[in-house]
mmCIF file of C-alpha atoms in Angstrom:
data_model
loop_
_atom_site.group_PDB
_atom_site.id
_atom_site.type_symbol
_atom_site.label_atom_id
_atom_site.label_comp_id
_atom_site.label_asym_id
_atom_site.label_seq_id
_atom_site.Cartn_x
_atom_site.Cartn_y
_atom_site.Cartn_z
ATOM 1 C CA LEU I 1 -0.518 0.316 -0.084
ATOM 2 C CA ILE I 2 1.426 3.295 -1.293
ATOM 3 C CA VAL I 3 0.132 6.168 1.093
ATOM 4 C CA ASP I 4 0.834 10.262 0.644
ATOM 5 C CA LYS I 5 1.706 11.817 4.149
ATOM 6 C CA THR I 6 -0.092 15.128 3.923
ATOM 7 C CA SER I 7 -4.028 15.020 4.076
ATOM 8 C CA THR I 8 -3.858 10.984 4.242
ATOM 9 C CA LEU I 9 -1.596 10.098 7.483
ATOM 10 C CA THR I 10 -2.098 13.474 8.416
ATOM 11 C CA LEU I 11 -5.144 16.366 8.995
ATOM 12 C CA GLY I 12 -4.166 18.195 5.997
ATOM 13 C CA LYS I 13 -4.748 21.269 8.191
ATOM 14 C CA PRO I 14 -0.802 22.658 8.819
ATOM 15 C CA ARG I 15 -0.454 25.379 11.006
ATOM 16 C CA LEU I 16 2.557 27.978 11.440
ATOM 17 C CA ALA I 17 4.865 26.450 13.641
ATOM 18 C CA ALA I 18 7.845 28.858 14.018
ATOM 19 C CA VAL I 19 9.042 31.857 12.390
ATOM 20 C CA LEU I 20 12.816 31.772 12.573
ATOM 21 C CA PRO I 21 14.621 34.874 11.339
ATOM 22 C CA GLU I 22 18.652 34.875 10.671
ATOM 23 C CA GLY I 23 20.746 38.151 11.062
ATOM 24 C CA ASP I 24 19.206 41.518 11.915
ATOM 25 C CA MET I 25 15.507 40.259 10.209
ATOM 26 C CA ALA I 26 13.047 40.905 12.943
ATOM 27 C CA GLU I 27 10.564 38.070 13.440
ATOM 28 C CA ASP I 28 7.258 39.532 12.074
ATOM 29 C CA GLU I 29 9.050 41.329 9.164
ATOM 30 C CA LEU I 30 9.971 37.976 8.146
ATOM 31 C CA LEU I 31 6.849 36.463 8.178
ATOM 32 C CA ARG I 32 5.215 39.521 6.734
ATOM 33 C CA LEU I 33 7.430 38.860 3.434
ATOM 34 C CA ALA I 34 7.191 35.296 3.499
ATOM 35 C CA ALA I 35 3.018 35.347 3.687
ATOM 36 C CA ALA I 36 2.811 38.471 1.263
ATOM 37 C CA LEU I 37 4.631 36.234 -1.493
ATOM 38 C CA GLU I 38 2.492 32.811 -0.621
ATOM 39 C CA ARG I 39 -0.909 34.925 -0.558
ATOM 40 C CA GLY I 40 -0.252 33.680 -4.672
ATOM 41 C CA SER I 41 -0.036 30.396 -4.083
ATOM 42 C CA GLU I 42 -3.219 27.749 -2.884
ATOM 43 C CA HIS I 43 -0.567 25.082 -1.288
ATOM 44 C CA PRO I 44 -1.946 24.221 2.318
ATOM 45 C CA LEU I 45 1.551 24.936 3.271
ATOM 46 C CA ALA I 46 1.057 28.607 1.639
ATOM 47 C CA GLU I 47 -2.307 29.045 4.018
ATOM 48 C CA ALA I 48 -0.588 27.925 7.002
ATOM 49 C CA ILE I 49 1.862 30.627 6.036
ATOM 50 C CA VAL I 50 -0.575 33.355 5.390
ATOM 51 C CA SER I 51 -3.344 32.584 8.476
ATOM 52 C CA GLY I 52 -0.194 32.776 10.984
ATOM 53 C CA ALA I 53 0.533 36.213 9.401
ATOM 54 C CA GLU I 54 -3.098 37.374 9.881
ATOM 55 C CA GLU I 55 -3.276 36.207 13.512
ATOM 56 C CA ARG I 56 -0.306 38.007 14.564
ATOM 57 C CA SER I 57 -2.315 41.156 12.370
ATOM 58 C CA LEU I 58 0.480 41.617 9.783
ATOM 59 C CA ALA I 59 -0.489 43.871 7.094
ATOM 60 C CA LEU I 60 0.683 41.804 3.997
ATOM 61 C CA PRO I 61 1.387 43.575 0.490
ATOM 62 C CA LYS I 62 0.520 42.474 -2.842
ATOM 63 C CA ALA I 63 3.623 40.421 -4.255
ATOM 64 C CA GLU I 64 4.501 40.802 -8.269
ATOM 65 C CA ASP I 65 5.811 38.696 -10.440
ATOM 66 C CA PHE I 66 4.840 35.350 -8.388
ATOM 67 C CA GLN I 67 6.322 32.392 -9.830
ATOM 68 C CA ALA I 68 5.284 28.497 -8.720
ATOM 69 C CA LEU I 69 8.755 26.258 -9.011
ATOM 70 C CA THR I 70 7.195 22.853 -9.129
ATOM 71 C CA GLY I 71 8.913 20.870 -6.154
ATOM 72 C CA LYS I 72 10.957 23.729 -5.163
ATOM 73 C CA GLY I 73 8.834 26.862 -3.867
ATOM 74 C CA VAL I 74 8.101 30.319 -5.024
ATOM 75 C CA THR I 75 9.382 33.510 -6.027
ATOM 76 C CA GLY I 76 8.308 36.930 -6.458
ATOM 77 C CA ARG I 77 8.922 40.623 -5.593
ATOM 78 C CA VAL I 78 7.618 42.405 -2.707
ATOM 79 C CA GLU I 79 7.806 46.302 -2.247
ATOM 80 C CA GLY I 80 10.592 46.430 -4.893
ATOM 81 C CA ARG I 81 12.416 43.179 -2.963
ATOM 82 C CA ASP I 82 13.085 39.843 -4.535
ATOM 83 C CA VAL I 83 11.459 37.342 -2.424
ATOM 84 C CA ALA I 84 11.632 33.718 -2.563
ATOM 85 C CA LEU I 85 10.341 30.710 -0.363
ATOM 86 C CA GLY I 86 11.325 27.128 -0.381
ATOM 87 C CA ASN I 87 12.905 23.875 0.187
ATOM 88 C CA SER I 88 16.778 23.228 -0.070
ATOM 89 C CA ALA I 89 16.140 22.499 -3.913
ATOM 90 C CA LEU I 90 15.032 25.984 -4.108
ATOM 91 C CA LEU I 91 18.243 27.318 -2.709
ATOM 92 C CA GLN I 92 20.186 25.567 -4.617
ATOM 93 C CA HIS I 93 18.287 26.468 -7.786
ATOM 94 C CA LEU I 94 19.300 30.125 -6.797
ATOM 95 C CA GLY I 95 22.911 29.133 -5.950
ATOM 96 C CA LEU I 96 22.402 30.132 -2.167
ATOM 97 C CA ASP I 97 23.552 28.030 1.436
ATOM 98 C CA ALA I 98 21.381 28.033 4.259
ATOM 99 C CA GLY I 99 24.236 28.786 6.255
ATOM 100 C CA GLY I 100 23.130 28.782 10.193
ATOM 101 C CA ALA I 101 19.894 28.166 9.562
ATOM 102 C CA SER I 102 20.758 24.550 7.956
ATOM 103 C CA ASP I 103 20.965 23.742 11.538
ATOM 104 C CA ASP I 104 17.970 25.355 12.763
ATOM 105 C CA ALA I 105 15.874 23.703 9.813
ATOM 106 C CA ASP I 106 17.130 19.977 10.612
ATOM 107 C CA ARG I 107 15.906 20.401 14.665
ATOM 108 C CA ARG I 108 12.421 21.479 13.387
ATOM 109 C CA ARG I 109 12.491 18.449 10.841
ATOM 110 C CA ASP I 110 13.668 16.121 13.220
ATOM 111 C CA ASP I 111 10.172 17.059 15.107
ATOM 112 C CA GLY I 112 8.527 15.939 11.778
ATOM 113 C CA GLU I 113 7.455 19.610 10.720
ATOM 114 C CA THR I 114 7.930 21.298 7.361
ATOM 115 C CA VAL I 115 10.655 23.584 6.847
ATOM 116 C CA MET I 116 10.937 26.452 4.127
ATOM 117 C CA PHE I 117 13.524 29.052 3.952
ATOM 118 C CA VAL I 118 12.953 32.591 3.219
ATOM 119 C CA VAL I 119 15.429 34.378 1.056
ATOM 120 C CA VAL I 120 14.960 38.171 0.749
ATOM 121 C CA GLY I 121 17.698 39.764 -2.124
ATOM 122 C CA GLN I 122 20.178 37.023 -2.563
ATOM 123 C CA LYS I 123 20.566 36.089 1.333
ATOM 124 C CA VAL I 124 18.695 34.044 3.245
ATOM 125 C CA ALA I 125 16.910 35.927 5.236
ATOM 126 C CA GLY I 126 15.754 33.229 7.710
ATOM 127 C CA LEU I 127 13.020 30.019 7.822
ATOM 128 C CA VAL I 128 9.325 29.006 8.521
ATOM 129 C CA SER I 129 8.323 25.854 9.674
ATOM 130 C CA VAL I 130 4.879 24.526 9.518
ATOM 131 C CA HIS I 131 3.472 21.390 11.306
ATOM 132 C CA ASP I 132 0.595 19.245 10.153
ATOM 133 C CA PRO I 133 -0.999 17.147 12.906
ATOM 134 C CA MET I 134 -1.544 13.361 12.169
ATOM 135 C CA LYS I 135 -4.553 11.868 12.318
ATOM 136 C CA GLU I 136 -5.842 10.449 15.565
ATOM 137 C CA THR I 137 -7.162 7.608 13.399
ATOM 138 C CA THR I 138 -3.683 7.357 11.744
ATOM 139 C CA PRO I 139 -1.958 4.818 14.187
ATOM 140 C CA GLU I 140 -4.394 2.442 14.754
ATOM 141 C CA ALA I 141 -5.429 2.248 10.896
ATOM 142 C CA LEU I 142 -1.457 1.431 9.957
ATOM 143 C CA LYS I 143 -1.242 -1.158 12.362
ATOM 144 C CA ALA I 144 -4.496 -3.105 11.343
ATOM 145 C CA LEU I 145 -3.321 -2.854 7.738
ATOM 146 C CA LYS I 146 -0.162 -4.386 8.869
ATOM 147 C CA ALA I 147 -1.856 -6.901 10.717
ATOM 148 C CA GLU I 148 -3.646 -7.754 7.272
ATOM 149 C CA GLY I 149 -0.124 -8.536 5.802
ATOM 150 C CA LEU I 150 0.223 -5.070 3.702
ATOM 151 C CA ARG I 151 3.888 -3.534 2.992
ATOM 152 C CA ILE I 152 3.560 -0.029 3.680
ATOM 153 C CA VAL I 153 5.572 2.854 1.573
ATOM 154 C CA MET I 154 4.688 6.455 2.496
ATOM 155 C CA VAL I 155 5.706 8.548 -0.389
ATOM 156 C CA THR I 156 5.809 12.516 -0.255
ATOM 157 C CA GLY I 157 7.497 15.558 -1.375
ATOM 158 C CA ASP I 158 8.618 16.528 1.994
ATOM 159 C CA ASN I 159 12.000 16.184 3.520
ATOM 160 C CA ALA I 160 13.733 13.321 4.099
ATOM 161 C CA ARG I 161 14.327 14.327 7.955
ATOM 162 C CA THR I 162 11.021 15.198 8.468
ATOM 163 C CA ALA I 163 9.752 12.133 6.681
ATOM 164 C CA LYS I 164 11.776 9.801 8.352
ATOM 165 C CA ALA I 165 10.465 11.589 11.791
ATOM 166 C CA VAL I 166 7.071 11.080 11.093
ATOM 167 C CA ALA I 167 7.433 7.176 9.746
ATOM 168 C CA ALA I 168 9.256 6.579 13.268
ATOM 169 C CA ARG I 169 6.459 7.729 15.366
ATOM 170 C CA LEU I 170 4.034 5.546 12.782
ATOM 171 C CA GLY I 171 6.099 2.701 12.920
ATOM 172 C CA LEU I 172 6.841 3.045 9.033
ATOM 173 C CA ASP I 173 10.353 1.395 7.879
ATOM 174 C CA GLU I 174 9.469 2.526 4.373
ATOM 175 C CA ILE I 175 9.766 5.874 2.599
ATOM 176 C CA ARG I 176 10.378 7.557 -0.063
ATOM 177 C CA ALA I 177 10.802 11.459 0.253
ATOM 178 C CA ASP I 178 12.153 14.511 -1.894
ATOM 179 C CA VAL I 179 9.222 13.071 -4.447
ATOM 180 C CA LEU I 180 8.096 15.496 -6.881
ATOM 181 C CA PRO I 181 4.379 14.855 -7.928
ATOM 182 C CA GLU I 182 5.204 13.961 -11.492
ATOM 183 C CA ASP I 183 7.862 11.078 -9.741
ATOM 184 C CA LYS I 184 5.343 9.433 -7.751
ATOM 185 C CA ALA I 185 3.616 7.629 -10.397
ATOM 186 C CA ARG I 186 7.201 6.209 -11.352
ATOM 187 C CA ILE I 187 7.912 5.125 -8.196
ATOM 188 C CA VAL I 188 4.553 2.634 -8.286
ATOM 189 C CA LYS I 189 5.792 1.597 -11.634
ATOM 190 C CA GLU I 190 9.279 0.322 -9.832
ATOM 191 C CA LEU I 191 7.873 -1.222 -7.111
ATOM 192 C CA GLN I 192 5.550 -3.267 -9.380
ATOM 193 C CA ALA I 193 8.544 -4.086 -11.252
ATOM 194 C CA ALA I 194 10.135 -5.695 -8.164
ATOM 195 C CA GLY I 195 7.420 -7.537 -7.891
ATOM 196 C CA ALA I 196 4.978 -5.879 -5.524
ATOM 197 C CA ARG I 197 0.782 -6.578 -6.171
ATOM 198 C CA PRO I 198 -2.494 -4.740 -5.708
ATOM 199 C CA TRP I 199 -4.033 -5.356 -2.549
ATOM 200 C CA PRO I 200 -6.280 -7.467 -1.806
ATOM 201 C CA ARG I 201 -4.277 -10.273 -3.452
ATOM 202 C CA PRO I 202 -6.164 -12.841 -5.481
#
């Protein structure tokens, strides 16, 4: 049984967990810029960031030149500044190093949170992390499926550290992380080629 993480194992209602600025960037300013950019996105993680900013009553300016980069993040201009928000693949795409924010990111991922770096200009200005709680029914459901003899594979676009933390809590020992949407069908075919068969088996 191949399962996604978000909205399958989790509630699919992520909430802002932390805002961690770097250097002289203020926490509310970092969140304000990130949320302004994410207002143009329909992704659940974007909604969590925007909601977090609204809960702090932050005024969100309009983002221009918004662009979504599949599997990486989003870019645009906010108040004349180039702003980008996304994962490690986005930083590689922009030719940037996470620097000190990398350790903070790993700590949050080890808690099962999804981390996004915020880039302002050509510098990593900090990160925001989002937590998507597990469904109350998930542990028992997985236990029942395993009892039926199913092999369960979690396939997610999330970072490997985050995926491992979630999998450890659920007793799942097989995961595929950092997977782009278009790669999920390929993983199904690879597992089938290796002998996996649909359930229920005849």
